[in-house]
Amino acid sequence: MINFLNLKELNSKYESELQEACSRVIQSGWYIMGEELSNFESEFATYVGSKYCLGVANGLDALTLSLKAWILMGKLSEGDEVIVQANTYIASILAITANNLVPVLVEPSDTSFNLSVDNIKKAISPKTKAILPVHLYGQLSPMDEIMNIAQEHGLLVLEDCAQSHGASVSGRNAGNWGHAAGFSFYPGKNLGALGDAGAITTNDSEFFDVVKALRNYGSHKKYQNIYEGVNSRLDEIQAAMLRVKLRHLNDETFARQKISKIYRTSIVNPYITLPEISAGNESSHVWHLFVIRANNRTKLQEYLSHHNIQTLIHYPIPPHKQQAYSSWNNLSLPITEAMHREVLSIPLDSTLSDDNVKYIVETLNGYTE
């Protein structure tokens, strides 16, 4: 079986470095909010190009705490609307509703899976206060246009960079476009920890100061609490693991891009729709996932499984059809719903051999409905 993602093999390439980093933390005797975290924050901010980075417990917290900080700063109020693409993973929506803000679900681009600029414009109302673009599958959203819209209407922009570590457009990286950005370092991400982890990036010093307290019980100084905060601190072990993985991220990205190019040029099957790259993203799509589409996804997935190729679906059920948001279940979002019926993610990571890639291509080209 060709695994969709072999994390054990992926991390084994850096095993000695990871073990050394872990040992360094153990020997330090300092396990929370220490040098590994501060060093990672500095290194990741440099990588992204932002002034500030704050490590948090996970990607969902990164988004949730960012929105909460803006509420505390008086830039958002409960009931304000946040525009977000309807085909995102539910975490993007959970962060909005957790702050008693109102998600405004808009249809994505039918080709890029990301926010449609035209649909953003149509969705803006007097209650709109923010846009949450999700750089889905590793391709940056049309951030030039989104930032222009935000400036014109006085809106905040929070980037969801959970799948876009290192993606860029016009020479600017994901996480350095909006007023703030949330990253996930879940193990399967392009930059993956060995457990849950996340980060927030920003160029806003006031925002940075508020979030820094929020992640630590609302406190800058022990036992003195300014806000009703949470415990969402990226621990020293995970920070040390991420420092190792960050050093290799560009190589990992190059490997993904190389395989994706083979897929895009070699898979030729009228029953399969390949992902498209938006103008300006040709060399900077980081391919967290390679997502194809098929009218009969179930048949295609079963066919690939029969040929020992593991696939996953990102994502089978859109947020507006989830039980958690039952009041939205009657919404009609045909582009989003078609995507969730048709998308299928095939294996793509640096552990795939040339023979495996060739076999996947040949197998997909042999599929018929």
Coordinates of C-alpha atoms in Angstrom, one line a residue:
M1 CA 0.0 0.0 0.0
I2 CA 1.2 3.5 -0.9
N3 CA 0.3 5.4 2.2
F4 CA -1.3 8.8 1.9
L5 CA 1.3 10.2 4.3
N6 CA 4.0 8.3 6.1
L7 CA 4.9 10.5 9.1
K8 CA 7.2 7.9 10.6
E9 CA 9.3 7.8 7.5
L10 CA 9.1 11.5 7.0
N11 CA 10.4 12.3 10.5
S12 CA 13.0 9.5 10.5
K13 CA 15.0 11.6 8.0
Y14 CA 15.7 14.1 10.8
E15 CA 15.7 11.6 13.7
S16 CA 19.1 12.4 15.0
E17 CA 18.4 16.1 14.9
L18 CA 15.1 15.7 16.6
Q19 CA 16.6 13.5 19.3
E20 CA 19.3 16.0 20.0
A21 CA 16.7 18.8 20.2
C22 CA 14.6 16.8 22.6
S23 CA 17.6 15.9 24.8
R24 CA 18.6 19.6 24.8
V25 CA 15.2 20.5 26.3
I26 CA 15.2 17.7 28.8
Q27 CA 18.7 18.7 30.0
S28 CA 17.7 22.3 30.2
G29 CA 15.2 21.7 33.0
W30 CA 12.9 24.4 31.5
Y31 CA 9.8 23.1 29.7
I32 CA 7.4 26.0 29.2
M33 CA 8.0 29.5 27.8
G34 CA 11.8 29.1 27.6
E35 CA 14.6 29.7 25.1
E36 CA 13.4 27.1 22.6
L37 CA 10.1 28.9 22.2
S38 CA 11.6 32.4 22.0
N39 CA 14.2 31.1 19.4
F40 CA 11.5 29.4 17.3
E41 CA 9.3 32.5 17.4
S42 CA 12.2 34.6 16.2
E43 CA 13.2 32.1 13.5
F44 CA 9.7 31.6 12.2
A45 CA 9.0 35.4 12.1
T46 CA 12.1 35.8 10.0
Y47 CA 11.0 33.0 7.7
V48 CA 7.5 34.5 7.3
G49 CA 8.9 38.0 7.1
S50 CA 6.8 39.4 9.9
K51 CA 7.9 41.5 12.9
Y52 CA 6.4 39.2 15.5
C53 CA 5.5 35.5 16.0
L54 CA 3.8 34.0 19.0
G55 CA 3.7 30.2 19.6
V56 CA 0.4 28.8 20.8
A57 CA -1.1 25.4 21.5
N58 CA -2.6 24.7 18.0
G59 CA -3.9 26.3 14.8
L60 CA -7.5 26.8 16.1
D61 CA -6.3 28.7 19.1
A62 CA -4.2 30.9 16.7
L63 CA -7.3 32.0 14.9
T64 CA -9.5 32.2 18.0
L65 CA -7.1 34.3 20.1
S66 CA -6.4 36.6 17.2
L67 CA -10.1 37.5 16.9
K68 CA -10.4 37.8 20.6
A69 CA -7.5 40.2 20.8
W70 CA -9.2 42.5 18.2
I71 CA -12.4 42.4 20.4
L72 CA -10.4 43.4 23.4
M73 CA -8.7 46.2 21.4
G74 CA -12.1 47.5 20.4
K75 CA -11.6 46.7 16.7
L76 CA -14.3 44.0 16.7
S77 CA -17.6 43.7 18.6
E78 CA -19.8 40.7 19.2
G79 CA -22.2 40.3 16.2
D80 CA -19.8 41.7 13.7
E81 CA -19.6 39.8 10.4
V82 CA -16.5 38.0 9.2
I83 CA -16.4 36.9 5.5
V84 CA -14.9 33.4 5.0
Q85 CA -15.0 30.8 2.2
A86 CA -17.7 28.2 2.7
N87 CA -15.4 25.2 1.7
T88 CA -12.9 25.6 4.5
Y89 CA -12.2 23.2 7.3
I90 CA -14.6 23.8 10.2
A91 CA -11.8 25.2 12.4
S92 CA -11.9 28.5 10.5
I93 CA -15.6 28.8 11.3
L94 CA -15.2 27.6 15.0
A95 CA -12.8 30.5 15.6
I96 CA -15.4 33.0 14.5
T97 CA -18.4 31.7 16.3
A98 CA -16.3 31.1 19.5
N99 CA -16.0 34.9 19.7
N100 CA -19.7 35.5 19.1
L101 CA -18.9 36.9 15.7
V102 CA -21.0 36.0 12.6
P103 CA -19.4 34.0 9.8
V104 CA -20.6 35.1 6.3
L105 CA -20.0 32.0 4.1
V106 CA -19.2 32.9 0.5
E107 CA -18.6 30.6 -2.4
P108 CA -14.9 30.0 -3.4
S109 CA -13.3 30.2 -6.7
D110 CA -14.3 27.1 -8.6
T111 CA -10.7 26.6 -9.8
S112 CA -8.4 27.7 -6.9
F113 CA -10.6 26.6 -4.0
N114 CA -9.7 30.0 -2.3
L115 CA -11.8 33.1 -1.7
S116 CA -13.4 34.7 -4.8
V117 CA -12.8 38.4 -4.9
D118 CA -16.1 39.0 -6.6
N119 CA -18.0 37.1 -3.9
I120 CA -16.2 39.0 -1.2
K121 CA -17.4 42.3 -2.7
K122 CA -21.0 41.0 -2.9
A123 CA -21.0 39.9 0.7
I124 CA -19.8 43.1 2.3
S125 CA -22.5 44.7 4.5
P126 CA -22.5 47.5 7.1
K127 CA -21.8 44.8 9.7
T128 CA -18.8 43.4 7.9
K129 CA -15.6 44.0 9.9
A130 CA -13.2 41.3 8.8
I131 CA -12.1 38.9 6.1
L132 CA -10.7 35.5 6.9
P133 CA -9.0 34.1 3.7
V134 CA -8.0 30.5 4.0
H135 CA -4.9 29.6 1.8
L136 CA -6.4 26.2 1.1
Y137 CA -4.3 23.2 0.1
G138 CA -1.1 25.3 -0.1
Q139 CA -2.0 28.0 -2.6
L140 CA -2.1 31.7 -1.5
S141 CA -5.4 33.5 -1.8
P142 CA -5.5 36.6 -4.1
M143 CA -4.1 38.8 -1.3
D144 CA -3.3 41.9 -3.3
E145 CA -7.0 42.2 -4.2
I146 CA -8.2 41.2 -0.7
M147 CA -6.0 43.8 1.0
N148 CA -7.2 46.5 -1.4
I149 CA -10.8 45.6 -0.6
A150 CA -10.0 45.6 3.1
Q151 CA -8.4 49.0 2.9
E152 CA -11.2 50.4 1.0
H153 CA -13.8 49.3 3.5
G154 CA -11.8 49.5 6.7
L155 CA -11.8 45.8 7.3
L156 CA -9.4 43.6 9.3
V157 CA -7.8 40.6 7.5
L158 CA -6.9 37.4 9.4
E159 CA -5.0 34.9 7.2
D160 CA -5.6 31.2 7.9
C161 CA -2.2 29.8 7.0
A162 CA -2.7 26.3 8.4
Q163 CA -1.8 24.7 5.0
S164 CA 0.4 27.3 3.4
H165 CA 3.8 27.5 5.2
G166 CA 6.1 29.2 2.8
A167 CA 3.6 30.0 0.1
S168 CA 4.0 33.4 -1.4
V169 CA 2.8 35.8 -4.1
S170 CA 4.6 39.0 -5.2
G171 CA 7.5 38.1 -3.1
R172 CA 5.5 38.2 0.2
N173 CA 4.9 35.0 2.2
A174 CA 1.7 33.7 3.7
G175 CA 1.3 35.1 7.2
N176 CA 2.8 38.5 6.2
W177 CA -0.2 39.9 4.2
G178 CA -3.0 40.4 6.6
H179 CA -3.2 42.3 9.9
A180 CA -2.5 38.9 11.6
A181 CA -2.3 35.2 10.6
G182 CA -2.8 31.9 12.3
F183 CA -0.6 28.8 11.5
S184 CA -1.1 25.2 12.5
F185 CA 1.8 22.8 13.0
Y186 CA -0.3 19.7 13.3
P187 CA 2.0 16.7 12.5
G188 CA 0.7 16.3 8.9
K189 CA 1.3 19.9 7.9
N190 CA 4.2 20.9 5.6
L191 CA 5.9 22.2 8.8
G192 CA 4.6 19.7 11.3
A193 CA 5.4 19.3 15.0
L194 CA 5.4 15.9 16.8
G195 CA 2.1 16.9 18.4
D196 CA -0.3 19.8 18.4
A197 CA 1.2 23.2 17.9
G198 CA 0.4 26.6 16.3
A199 CA 1.5 30.2 15.9
I200 CA 0.3 33.7 15.3
T201 CA 2.2 36.2 13.1
T202 CA 1.7 40.0 12.9
N203 CA 3.4 43.3 12.4
D204 CA 1.2 45.1 14.9
S205 CA 2.9 45.7 18.2
E206 CA -0.3 46.4 20.2
F207 CA -2.0 43.2 18.9
F208 CA 1.2 41.3 19.7
D209 CA 1.1 42.5 23.3
V210 CA -2.5 41.6 23.8
V211 CA -2.2 38.1 22.3
K212 CA 1.0 37.5 24.3
A213 CA -1.0 37.9 27.4
L214 CA -4.1 36.1 26.2
R215 CA -2.2 32.8 25.5
N216 CA -0.8 32.9 29.1
Y217 CA -4.0 33.2 31.2
G218 CA -4.3 36.9 30.2
S219 CA -1.1 37.7 32.0
H220 CA 2.2 39.4 31.2
K221 CA 3.4 39.1 34.8
K222 CA 2.8 36.0 36.9
Y223 CA -0.3 36.3 39.1
Q224 CA -1.3 39.6 37.6
N225 CA -4.1 39.0 35.0
I226 CA -5.1 41.8 32.6
Y227 CA -7.6 39.8 30.5
E228 CA -9.7 36.6 30.8
G229 CA -7.1 34.6 29.0
V230 CA -6.4 30.9 28.3
N231 CA -3.6 28.4 28.6
S232 CA -2.4 28.1 25.0
R233 CA 1.4 28.0 25.1
L234 CA 3.6 26.2 22.6
D235 CA 5.8 24.0 24.8
E236 CA 9.5 23.8 24.7
I237 CA 9.6 20.2 23.2
Q238 CA 7.4 21.1 20.3
A239 CA 9.2 24.4 19.7
A240 CA 12.5 22.5 19.6
M241 CA 11.1 20.0 17.1
L242 CA 9.8 22.8 14.9
R243 CA 13.2 24.5 14.9
V244 CA 14.6 21.3 13.4
K245 CA 11.9 20.9 10.9
L246 CA 12.0 24.6 9.9
R247 CA 15.6 24.2 8.7
H248 CA 14.4 21.6 6.2
L249 CA 11.1 23.2 5.2
N250 CA 12.4 24.6 1.9
D251 CA 13.7 21.2 0.8
E252 CA 10.5 19.6 1.7
T253 CA 8.6 22.2 -0.2
F254 CA 10.8 21.7 -3.3
A255 CA 10.1 17.9 -3.2
R256 CA 6.4 18.5 -3.0
Q257 CA 6.5 21.0 -5.9
K258 CA 8.6 18.5 -8.0
I259 CA 6.0 15.7 -7.5
S260 CA 3.1 18.0 -8.1
K261 CA 4.6 19.1 -11.4
I262 CA 4.8 15.5 -12.5
Y263 CA 1.2 14.9 -11.5
R264 CA 0.0 18.0 -13.3
T265 CA 1.9 17.2 -16.6
S266 CA 1.5 13.4 -16.6
I267 CA -2.1 12.7 -15.3
V268 CA -4.2 12.9 -18.5
N269 CA -7.6 11.5 -17.9
P270 CA -10.9 13.1 -18.9
Y271 CA -12.6 11.6 -15.8
I272 CA -10.3 13.5 -13.5
T273 CA -10.0 17.2 -13.0
L274 CA -6.6 18.4 -11.8
P275 CA -6.0 21.4 -9.5
E276 CA -5.2 24.7 -11.1
I277 CA -2.6 27.3 -10.1
S278 CA -3.7 31.0 -10.0
A279 CA -1.6 33.6 -11.9
G280 CA 1.4 34.6 -9.8
N281 CA 1.4 31.3 -7.8
E282 CA 3.2 29.1 -10.3
S283 CA 6.4 28.8 -8.4
S284 CA 5.1 29.4 -4.9
H285 CA 2.2 26.9 -4.4
V286 CA 3.5 24.7 -1.6
W287 CA 1.2 21.8 -2.2
H288 CA 0.1 20.8 1.2
L289 CA -2.4 18.6 -0.6
F290 CA -2.8 17.6 -4.2
V291 CA -6.6 17.5 -4.6
I292 CA -8.2 16.1 -7.7
R293 CA -11.9 16.0 -8.6
A294 CA -14.1 13.3 -10.0
N295 CA -17.8 13.1 -10.7
N296 CA -17.8 9.6 -9.2
R297 CA -15.4 10.0 -6.3
T298 CA -16.5 6.9 -4.5
K299 CA -15.7 4.7 -7.5
L300 CA -12.4 6.5 -8.0
Q301 CA -11.4 6.1 -4.4
E302 CA -12.3 2.4 -4.4
Y303 CA -10.4 1.9 -7.6
L304 CA -7.3 3.5 -6.1
S305 CA -7.6 1.5 -2.9
H306 CA -7.9 -1.7 -5.0
H307 CA -4.6 -0.7 -6.5
N308 CA -3.0 -0.1 -3.1
I309 CA -3.1 3.7 -3.2
Q310 CA -4.4 5.3 -0.1
T311 CA -6.4 8.5 -0.5
L312 CA -8.2 11.0 1.8
I313 CA -11.0 13.5 1.4
H314 CA -10.5 17.1 2.4
Y315 CA -13.3 17.5 3.2
P316 CA -16.4 15.2 2.9
I317 CA -18.9 17.6 4.7
P318 CA -18.9 21.4 4.4
P319 CA -19.3 23.4 7.6
H320 CA -22.8 24.5 6.7
K321 CA -24.0 20.9 6.5
Q322 CA -22.5 19.9 9.9
Q323 CA -24.8 19.2 12.9
A324 CA -22.8 21.7 14.9
Y325 CA -24.3 24.4 12.7
S326 CA -27.7 22.9 12.1
S327 CA -29.3 26.4 11.6
W328 CA -27.3 26.7 8.3
N329 CA -28.2 23.2 7.0
N330 CA -30.7 24.6 4.5
L331 CA -28.2 27.1 3.0
S332 CA -27.6 26.5 -0.7
L333 CA -23.9 26.8 -1.7
P334 CA -23.7 24.8 -4.9
I335 CA -20.0 25.4 -5.8
T336 CA -19.0 24.4 -2.2
E337 CA -21.2 21.4 -2.1
A338 CA -20.0 20.2 -5.5
M339 CA -16.4 20.4 -4.3
H340 CA -17.1 18.5 -1.1
R341 CA -18.8 15.7 -3.3
E342 CA -15.9 15.5 -5.8
V343 CA -12.6 16.3 -4.1
L344 CA -10.0 13.5 -3.4
S345 CA -6.5 14.0 -2.1
I346 CA -3.8 11.7 -3.5
P347 CA -0.4 10.9 -1.9
L348 CA 2.1 13.8 -2.0
D349 CA 5.1 14.1 0.3
S350 CA 8.9 13.9 0.1
T351 CA 9.0 10.2 1.0
L352 CA 7.3 9.1 -2.2
S353 CA 9.8 7.3 -4.5
D354 CA 10.0 8.0 -8.2
D355 CA 8.5 4.5 -8.8
N356 CA 5.6 5.3 -6.5
V357 CA 4.9 8.6 -8.3
K358 CA 5.0 6.8 -11.7
Y359 CA 2.7 4.1 -10.4
I360 CA 0.2 6.6 -9.1
V361 CA 0.2 8.5 -12.4
E362 CA -0.3 5.3 -14.4
T363 CA -3.0 4.0 -12.2
L364 CA -5.0 7.3 -12.4
N365 CA -4.6 7.4 -16.2
G366 CA -6.1 3.9 -16.3
Y367 CA -9.3 4.9 -14.4
T368 CA -12.6 4.8 -16.3
E369 CA -16.1 5.5 -15.2

